[in-house]
Amino acid sequence: MKIHYYPGCTLKQKTTALDISTREAMKLLDVELVEPQGWSCCGAEYPLTEEKIAGLAAPIRILRQVRDEGGDVLVTTCSFCFAVLKRADKALRDDPLKRKRINAFLKDDIQIDPLTKERTTGFEDYAGEVKVLHLLEFLRDRIGYPRIRDRIQRDLKGLAIAPYYGCRVLRPQKEMEVDHPDAPRLFEEFLEAVGCSAVDYPFKQECCGSYLSVSLPAAATEASYRVLRSARMNGARAVAVTCPLCFYNMDHRQDAIKEAYLDFPGIPVVFFTQILAWALGVDKTVLGLGEHRVPADGVFSEIPATEVRT
């Protein structure tokens, strides 16, 4: 199976572990990931201004490129990228006037091939031909959990993992259409499919602090602490995330959390794709564990693979 895959900027720079583990896992599930040619940043934040449509240009260009390459599905792992692409696509599907305006705005686009320097113009209007899926959705709806279970090489039974949805994957519900925002099961079902025990805890949909880690770091520290403490108190061995910023706030800034809350002993934070790749037999040396500030080797140890793949 060949599928278009949008890694986004952060996965190419700061959190390559999320990108690498995604690619390793998909190879073992017979999925070939194809990046849209010449992709750019999606914009990181979905623009909420109704009148100014320039903020939709970047995500719509990406979706249009996927369509022009013959794709009708685009998969991403980053929660921010997913929210921007999904909401931009839905905005054009639902609003004919907005669709007309953004396509008119992009009419004079020029694309230059990085190798041949050939210039391409005259793109057809984008009308919502591409379906945007989070990788968790893709695993559930396109790969299927039975197929994943058939490929498992490591028995993760007893590994208690707390799924962390954060803000972007589920809300706003009418636009994201992934799962119920107050009682989701998507992440839990994934963890159970790969053999883990999914830990239920009350803070799995609460914000980690997001960009407050830049402007009000104390507020982000408190928000992340509540999530991590709740997961640990409910028996989690580690917290699994999908979002690079959530990973930064809860892993990279965990020293600040420990300084602010002296009774907190810490807990590893991992990407869900690292767990998937590990379960499928990927050696932990290629999971990008060196990017973690809180050592996560213990989460990926002492479980031999039936057939370890490197």
mmCIF file of C-alpha atoms in Angstrom:
data_model
loop_
_atom_site.group_PDB
_atom_site.id
_atom_site.type_symbol
_atom_site.label_atom_id
_atom_site.label_comp_id
_atom_site.label_asym_id
_atom_site.label_seq_id
_atom_site.Cartn_x
_atom_site.Cartn_y
_atom_site.Cartn_z
ATOM 1 C CA MET A 1 0.000 0.000 0.000
ATOM 2 C CA LYS A 2 1.300 3.442 -0.954
ATOM 3 C CA ILE A 3 0.050 6.480 0.953
ATOM 4 C CA HIS A 4 0.920 10.172 1.057
ATOM 5 C CA TYR A 5 2.529 11.191 4.334
ATOM 6 C CA TYR A 6 3.088 14.697 5.660
ATOM 7 C CA PRO A 7 5.784 14.750 8.369
ATOM 8 C CA GLY A 8 5.776 18.500 8.960
ATOM 9 C CA CYS A 9 8.666 20.716 10.008
ATOM 10 C CA THR A 10 9.262 19.611 13.581
ATOM 11 C CA LEU A 11 9.633 15.937 12.696
ATOM 12 C CA LYS A 12 12.503 16.849 10.388
ATOM 13 C CA GLN A 13 14.321 18.910 13.014
ATOM 14 C CA LYS A 14 13.518 18.535 16.713
ATOM 15 C CA THR A 15 11.560 15.278 17.016
ATOM 16 C CA THR A 16 13.018 13.015 14.367
ATOM 17 C CA ALA A 17 12.183 10.066 16.633
ATOM 18 C CA LEU A 18 8.512 10.475 15.735
ATOM 19 C CA ASP A 19 9.296 10.473 12.015
ATOM 20 C CA ILE A 20 11.795 7.597 12.149
ATOM 21 C CA SER A 21 9.595 5.328 14.251
ATOM 22 C CA THR A 22 6.640 6.066 11.972
ATOM 23 C CA ARG A 23 8.616 5.037 8.902
ATOM 24 C CA GLU A 24 10.035 1.913 10.544
ATOM 25 C CA ALA A 25 6.599 0.783 11.708
ATOM 26 C CA MET A 26 4.912 1.444 8.374
ATOM 27 C CA LYS A 27 7.547 -0.565 6.510
ATOM 28 C CA LEU A 28 6.726 -3.571 8.670
ATOM 29 C CA LEU A 29 3.026 -3.101 7.900
ATOM 30 C CA ASP A 30 3.764 -3.019 4.145
ATOM 31 C CA VAL A 31 2.923 0.671 3.814
ATOM 32 C CA GLU A 32 5.058 2.889 1.588
ATOM 33 C CA LEU A 33 5.024 6.508 2.743
ATOM 34 C CA VAL A 34 5.300 9.169 0.031
ATOM 35 C CA GLU A 35 5.958 12.791 0.944
ATOM 36 C CA PRO A 36 4.235 15.430 -1.231
ATOM 37 C CA GLN A 37 6.790 17.019 -3.531
ATOM 38 C CA GLY A 38 8.011 20.398 -2.349
ATOM 39 C CA TRP A 39 5.897 20.445 0.798
ATOM 40 C CA SER A 40 6.187 23.419 3.127
ATOM 41 C CA CYS A 41 5.155 24.225 6.680
ATOM 42 C CA CYS A 42 1.392 23.887 7.163
ATOM 43 C CA GLY A 43 1.280 27.057 9.234
ATOM 44 C CA ALA A 44 1.258 25.293 12.633
ATOM 45 C CA GLU A 45 -1.933 27.044 13.798
ATOM 46 C CA TYR A 46 -5.307 27.015 12.075
ATOM 47 C CA PRO A 47 -6.294 30.629 11.248
ATOM 48 C CA LEU A 48 -9.483 31.690 13.031
ATOM 49 C CA THR A 49 -10.012 34.945 11.119
ATOM 50 C CA GLU A 50 -12.949 34.498 8.756
ATOM 51 C CA GLU A 51 -12.196 37.349 6.377
ATOM 52 C CA LYS A 52 -8.441 36.940 5.917
ATOM 53 C CA ILE A 53 -7.823 33.699 4.033
ATOM 54 C CA ALA A 54 -4.059 33.922 3.471
ATOM 55 C CA GLY A 55 -3.526 31.566 6.420
ATOM 56 C CA LEU A 56 -5.239 28.802 4.461
ATOM 57 C CA ALA A 57 -2.795 29.024 1.564
ATOM 58 C CA ALA A 58 -0.105 26.737 3.013
ATOM 59 C CA PRO A 59 -2.329 23.775 3.999
ATOM 60 C CA ILE A 60 -4.382 23.984 0.801
ATOM 61 C CA ARG A 61 -1.209 23.999 -1.317
ATOM 62 C CA ILE A 62 -0.123 20.793 0.424
ATOM 63 C CA LEU A 63 -3.490 19.113 -0.141
ATOM 64 C CA ARG A 64 -3.616 20.269 -3.754
ATOM 65 C CA GLN A 65 -0.160 18.803 -4.353
ATOM 66 C CA VAL A 66 -1.268 15.448 -2.946
ATOM 67 C CA ARG A 67 -4.255 15.478 -5.289
ATOM 68 C CA ASP A 68 -2.103 16.426 -8.273
ATOM 69 C CA GLU A 69 0.187 13.483 -7.472
ATOM 70 C CA GLY A 70 -2.797 11.147 -7.646
ATOM 71 C CA GLY A 71 -3.428 10.817 -3.914
ATOM 72 C CA ASP A 72 -6.771 10.950 -2.173
ATOM 73 C CA VAL A 73 -5.542 10.396 1.407
ATOM 74 C CA LEU A 74 -2.929 12.289 3.417
ATOM 75 C CA VAL A 75 -1.651 10.850 6.698
ATOM 76 C CA THR A 76 0.152 12.825 9.382
ATOM 77 C CA THR A 77 1.292 12.106 12.926
ATOM 78 C CA CYS A 78 1.805 15.604 14.357
ATOM 79 C CA SER A 79 -1.324 16.800 16.141
ATOM 80 C CA PHE A 80 -0.796 20.416 15.103
ATOM 81 C CA CYS A 81 -0.310 19.527 11.426
ATOM 82 C CA PHE A 82 -3.322 17.239 11.571
ATOM 83 C CA ALA A 83 -5.542 19.960 13.023
ATOM 84 C CA VAL A 84 -4.456 22.576 10.476
ATOM 85 C CA LEU A 85 -4.775 20.313 7.429
ATOM 86 C CA LYS A 86 -8.040 18.718 8.525
ATOM 87 C CA ARG A 87 -9.742 21.986 9.436
ATOM 88 C CA ALA A 88 -8.526 23.796 6.312
ATOM 89 C CA ASP A 89 -9.826 20.993 4.114
ATOM 90 C CA LYS A 90 -13.192 20.989 5.875
ATOM 91 C CA ALA A 91 -13.462 24.769 5.611
ATOM 92 C CA LEU A 92 -13.170 24.537 1.836
ATOM 93 C CA ARG A 93 -15.568 21.612 1.592
ATOM 94 C CA ASP A 94 -18.246 23.376 3.638
ATOM 95 C CA ASP A 95 -17.895 26.961 2.430
ATOM 96 C CA PRO A 96 -18.189 27.534 -1.361
ATOM 97 C CA LEU A 97 -17.278 31.209 -1.042
ATOM 98 C CA LYS A 98 -14.145 30.481 0.966
ATOM 99 C CA ARG A 99 -13.225 27.765 -1.544
ATOM 100 C CA LYS A 100 -13.599 30.234 -4.404
ATOM 101 C CA ARG A 101 -11.554 32.907 -2.636
ATOM 102 C CA ILE A 102 -8.622 30.695 -1.631
ATOM 103 C CA ASN A 103 -8.402 29.111 -5.080
ATOM 104 C CA ALA A 104 -8.390 32.576 -6.638
ATOM 105 C CA PHE A 105 -5.651 33.570 -4.183
ATOM 106 C CA LEU A 106 -3.560 30.553 -5.253
ATOM 107 C CA LYS A 107 -4.257 30.931 -8.980
ATOM 108 C CA ASP A 108 -0.905 32.556 -9.744
ATOM 109 C CA ASP A 109 1.152 29.956 -7.885
ATOM 110 C CA ILE A 110 4.435 28.932 -9.480
ATOM 111 C CA GLN A 111 6.040 25.621 -8.545
ATOM 112 C CA ILE A 112 9.705 25.060 -9.391
ATOM 113 C CA ASP A 113 11.063 21.526 -9.534
ATOM 114 C CA PRO A 114 14.127 21.429 -7.222
ATOM 115 C CA LEU A 115 16.046 19.175 -9.624
ATOM 116 C CA THR A 116 15.064 20.265 -13.137
ATOM 117 C CA LYS A 117 14.128 23.867 -12.217
ATOM 118 C CA GLU A 118 11.081 23.423 -14.432
ATOM 119 C CA ARG A 119 8.300 25.886 -13.620
ATOM 120 C CA THR A 120 4.706 24.728 -13.243
ATOM 121 C CA THR A 121 1.717 27.068 -13.290
ATOM 122 C CA GLY A 122 -2.013 26.860 -13.915
ATOM 123 C CA PHE A 123 -3.089 24.566 -11.091
ATOM 124 C CA GLU A 124 -6.646 23.274 -10.997
ATOM 125 C CA ASP A 125 -8.841 24.489 -8.172
ATOM 126 C CA TYR A 126 -8.772 22.375 -5.035
ATOM 127 C CA ALA A 127 -12.240 21.229 -3.992
ATOM 128 C CA GLY A 128 -11.572 18.916 -1.061
ATOM 129 C CA GLU A 129 -10.495 15.800 -2.952
ATOM 130 C CA VAL A 130 -8.057 14.630 -0.251
ATOM 131 C CA LYS A 131 -9.059 13.027 3.051
ATOM 132 C CA VAL A 132 -6.795 13.961 5.961
ATOM 133 C CA LEU A 133 -6.184 11.186 8.492
ATOM 134 C CA HIS A 134 -4.208 11.064 11.695
ATOM 135 C CA LEU A 135 -1.960 8.004 11.767
ATOM 136 C CA LEU A 136 -4.012 6.605 14.656
ATOM 137 C CA GLU A 137 -7.089 6.783 12.404
ATOM 138 C CA PHE A 138 -5.182 5.232 9.529
ATOM 139 C CA LEU A 139 -4.087 2.324 11.706
ATOM 140 C CA ARG A 140 -7.642 1.761 12.896
ATOM 141 C CA ASP A 141 -9.570 2.297 9.662
ATOM 142 C CA ARG A 142 -7.187 1.442 6.805
ATOM 143 C CA ILE A 143 -4.687 -1.035 8.269
ATOM 144 C CA GLY A 144 -6.973 -2.564 10.877
ATOM 145 C CA TYR A 145 -6.080 -3.882 14.302
ATOM 146 C CA PRO A 146 -6.275 -7.582 13.276
ATOM 147 C CA ARG A 147 -3.501 -7.021 10.732
ATOM 148 C CA ILE A 148 -1.403 -5.206 13.319
ATOM 149 C CA ARG A 149 -1.867 -8.025 15.837
ATOM 150 C CA ASP A 150 -0.734 -10.534 13.213
ATOM 151 C CA ARG A 151 2.566 -8.639 12.817
ATOM 152 C CA ILE A 152 3.409 -8.235 16.506
ATOM 153 C CA GLN A 153 6.870 -9.576 17.389
ATOM 154 C CA ARG A 154 7.113 -8.522 21.035
ATOM 155 C CA ASP A 155 4.731 -9.378 23.831
ATOM 156 C CA LEU A 156 3.969 -6.083 25.593
ATOM 157 C CA LYS A 157 1.457 -7.588 27.973
ATOM 158 C CA GLY A 158 1.612 -5.823 31.305
ATOM 159 C CA LEU A 159 3.228 -2.658 29.922
ATOM 160 C CA ALA A 160 0.951 0.037 31.365
ATOM 161 C CA ILE A 161 0.853 3.095 29.106
ATOM 162 C CA ALA A 162 -1.192 6.257 29.645
ATOM 163 C CA PRO A 163 -2.559 7.603 26.331
ATOM 164 C CA TYR A 164 -2.398 11.382 26.091
ATOM 165 C CA TYR A 165 -4.673 12.977 23.487
ATOM 166 C CA GLY A 166 -4.035 16.605 24.330
ATOM 167 C CA CYS A 167 -6.006 19.413 22.687
ATOM 168 C CA ARG A 168 -5.661 19.004 18.941
ATOM 169 C CA VAL A 169 -6.632 15.494 17.880
ATOM 170 C CA LEU A 170 -10.224 15.480 19.135
ATOM 171 C CA ARG A 171 -11.423 19.086 19.172
ATOM 172 C CA PRO A 172 -13.382 20.809 17.779
ATOM 173 C CA GLN A 173 -15.404 17.623 17.341
ATOM 174 C CA LYS A 174 -17.513 18.766 14.384
ATOM 175 C CA GLU A 175 -14.358 19.560 12.437
ATOM 176 C CA MET A 176 -11.988 16.800 13.555
ATOM 177 C CA GLU A 177 -14.522 13.924 13.498
ATOM 178 C CA VAL A 178 -12.025 11.477 15.001
ATOM 179 C CA ASP A 179 -13.677 10.225 18.176
ATOM 180 C CA HIS A 180 -15.896 11.397 20.999
ATOM 181 C CA PRO A 181 -14.071 14.334 22.632
ATOM 182 C CA ASP A 182 -15.171 13.450 26.155
ATOM 183 C CA ALA A 183 -15.035 9.651 26.022
ATOM 184 C CA PRO A 184 -12.512 8.703 23.316
ATOM 185 C CA ARG A 185 -11.301 5.167 22.684
ATOM 186 C CA LEU A 186 -9.039 5.614 19.655
ATOM 187 C CA PHE A 187 -5.725 5.767 21.525
ATOM 188 C CA GLU A 188 -6.732 3.111 24.059
ATOM 189 C CA GLU A 189 -7.748 0.673 21.320
ATOM 190 C CA PHE A 190 -4.419 1.218 19.577
ATOM 191 C CA LEU A 191 -2.453 0.470 22.746
ATOM 192 C CA GLU A 192 -4.518 -2.642 23.403
ATOM 193 C CA ALA A 193 -4.015 -3.780 19.800
ATOM 194 C CA VAL A 194 -0.225 -3.754 20.229
ATOM 195 C CA GLY A 195 -0.487 -5.592 23.543
ATOM 196 C CA CYS A 196 -0.183 -2.806 26.113
ATOM 197 C CA SER A 197 -2.453 -2.072 29.020
ATOM 198 C CA ALA A 198 -4.108 1.322 28.450
ATOM 199 C CA VAL A 199 -4.238 3.342 31.658
ATOM 200 C CA ASP A 200 -7.375 5.400 32.210
ATOM 201 C CA TYR A 201 -6.811 8.717 33.979
ATOM 202 C CA PRO A 202 -8.758 11.997 34.130
ATOM 203 C CA PHE A 203 -6.203 14.310 32.501
ATOM 204 C CA LYS A 204 -5.709 12.536 29.155
ATOM 205 C CA GLN A 205 -7.549 15.285 27.219
ATOM 206 C CA GLU A 206 -6.296 18.267 29.213
ATOM 207 C CA CYS A 207 -3.849 20.768 27.718
ATOM 208 C CA CYS A 208 -0.142 20.350 28.511
ATOM 209 C CA GLY A 209 0.383 24.115 28.385
ATOM 210 C CA SER A 210 1.092 24.298 24.658
ATOM 211 C CA TYR A 211 2.954 27.479 23.662
ATOM 212 C CA LEU A 212 2.698 28.861 27.188
ATOM 213 C CA SER A 213 6.038 27.112 27.695
ATOM 214 C CA VAL A 214 7.483 30.116 25.832
ATOM 215 C CA SER A 215 5.408 33.014 27.183
ATOM 216 C CA LEU A 216 4.349 31.703 30.623
ATOM 217 C CA PRO A 217 6.567 28.710 31.404
ATOM 218 C CA ALA A 218 5.280 28.391 34.976
ATOM 219 C CA ALA A 219 1.748 27.878 33.660
ATOM 220 C CA ALA A 220 2.932 25.202 31.222
ATOM 221 C CA THR A 221 4.894 23.532 34.007
ATOM 222 C CA GLU A 222 1.781 23.316 36.163
ATOM 223 C CA ALA A 223 -0.390 22.042 33.298
ATOM 224 C CA SER A 224 2.092 19.326 32.317
ATOM 225 C CA TYR A 225 2.612 18.332 35.941
ATOM 226 C CA ARG A 226 -1.108 17.679 36.380
ATOM 227 C CA VAL A 227 -1.128 15.356 33.380
ATOM 228 C CA LEU A 228 2.021 13.446 34.331
ATOM 229 C CA ARG A 229 1.114 13.154 38.008
ATOM 230 C CA SER A 230 -2.350 11.845 37.148
ATOM 231 C CA ALA A 231 -0.918 9.238 34.770
ATOM 232 C CA ARG A 232 1.648 8.066 37.302
ATOM 233 C CA MET A 233 -0.861 7.922 40.174
ATOM 234 C CA ASN A 234 -3.093 5.694 38.056
ATOM 235 C CA GLY A 235 -0.317 3.181 37.467
ATOM 236 C CA ALA A 236 1.242 4.217 34.159
ATOM 237 C CA ARG A 237 4.781 3.116 33.320
ATOM 238 C CA ALA A 238 4.989 5.860 30.695
ATOM 239 C CA VAL A 239 2.864 8.457 28.925
ATOM 240 C CA ALA A 240 2.366 8.098 25.163
ATOM 241 C CA VAL A 241 1.883 11.211 23.018
ATOM 242 C CA THR A 242 1.298 12.124 19.377
ATOM 243 C CA CYS A 243 2.320 15.781 19.508
ATOM 244 C CA PRO A 244 5.896 17.156 19.329
ATOM 245 C CA LEU A 245 4.982 20.141 21.511
ATOM 246 C CA CYS A 246 3.359 17.916 24.133
ATOM 247 C CA PHE A 247 6.535 15.824 24.073
ATOM 248 C CA TYR A 248 8.645 18.935 24.607
ATOM 249 C CA ASN A 249 6.521 20.231 27.480
ATOM 250 C CA MET A 250 6.281 16.906 29.291
ATOM 251 C CA ASP A 251 9.665 15.353 28.493
ATOM 252 C CA HIS A 252 12.175 18.138 27.812
ATOM 253 C CA ARG A 253 10.795 20.354 30.568
ATOM 254 C CA GLN A 254 10.395 17.615 33.163
ATOM 255 C CA ASP A 255 13.426 18.886 35.082
ATOM 256 C CA ALA A 256 11.560 22.172 35.581
ATOM 257 C CA ILE A 257 8.512 20.211 36.717
ATOM 258 C CA LYS A 258 10.585 18.315 39.288
ATOM 259 C CA GLU A 259 12.083 21.563 40.563
ATOM 260 C CA ALA A 260 8.626 23.079 41.016
ATOM 261 C CA TYR A 261 7.071 19.938 42.496
ATOM 262 C CA LEU A 262 9.648 18.225 44.670
ATOM 263 C CA ASP A 263 7.403 15.235 45.412
ATOM 264 C CA PHE A 264 7.178 14.300 41.717
ATOM 265 C CA PRO A 265 9.631 11.481 40.826
ATOM 266 C CA GLY A 266 9.171 11.711 37.059
ATOM 267 C CA ILE A 267 7.798 9.446 34.342
ATOM 268 C CA PRO A 268 8.998 8.644 30.796
ATOM 269 C CA VAL A 269 7.168 10.193 27.845
ATOM 270 C CA VAL A 270 7.201 8.321 24.528
ATOM 271 C CA PHE A 271 5.682 8.642 21.073
ATOM 272 C CA PHE A 272 2.940 6.170 20.168
ATOM 273 C CA THR A 273 4.878 5.262 17.028
ATOM 274 C CA GLN A 274 7.875 4.193 19.123
ATOM 275 C CA ILE A 275 5.614 1.733 20.944
ATOM 276 C CA LEU A 276 4.212 0.480 17.639
ATOM 277 C CA ALA A 277 7.640 0.029 16.063
ATOM 278 C CA TRP A 278 8.940 -1.710 19.202
ATOM 279 C CA ALA A 279 5.982 -4.104 19.239
ATOM 280 C CA LEU A 280 6.531 -4.894 15.556
ATOM 281 C CA GLY A 281 10.122 -5.919 16.222
ATOM 282 C CA VAL A 282 12.206 -2.813 15.516
ATOM 283 C CA ASP A 283 15.405 -2.673 17.558
ATOM 284 C CA LYS A 284 15.349 0.088 20.159
ATOM 285 C CA THR A 285 18.620 1.535 18.843
ATOM 286 C CA VAL A 286 16.689 2.995 15.903
ATOM 287 C CA LEU A 287 13.765 4.397 17.911
ATOM 288 C CA GLY A 288 15.418 7.748 18.581
ATOM 289 C CA LEU A 289 15.548 7.308 22.349
ATOM 290 C CA GLY A 290 18.543 9.628 22.484
ATOM 291 C CA GLU A 291 16.175 12.571 21.946
ATOM 292 C CA HIS A 292 14.482 11.941 25.299
ATOM 293 C CA ARG A 293 15.478 14.018 28.322
ATOM 294 C CA VAL A 294 13.745 11.561 30.652
ATOM 295 C CA PRO A 295 15.361 8.154 29.980
ATOM 296 C CA ALA A 296 12.871 5.833 28.286
ATOM 297 C CA ASP A 297 15.134 2.825 27.731
ATOM 298 C CA GLY A 298 13.413 1.008 30.577
ATOM 299 C CA VAL A 299 10.121 1.117 28.705
ATOM 300 C CA PHE A 300 11.767 -0.646 25.768
ATOM 301 C CA SER A 301 13.808 -3.266 27.579
ATOM 302 C CA GLU A 302 13.769 -6.879 28.669
ATOM 303 C CA ILE A 303 11.219 -7.900 26.045
ATOM 304 C CA PRO A 304 12.902 -10.061 23.398
ATOM 305 C CA ALA A 305 11.471 -10.018 19.904
ATOM 306 C CA THR A 306 10.542 -13.199 18.107
ATOM 307 C CA GLU A 307 12.401 -11.681 15.194
ATOM 308 C CA VAL A 308 14.177 -8.387 15.814
ATOM 309 C CA ARG A 309 14.410 -6.184 12.739
ATOM 310 C CA THR A 310 17.021 -3.459 12.414
#
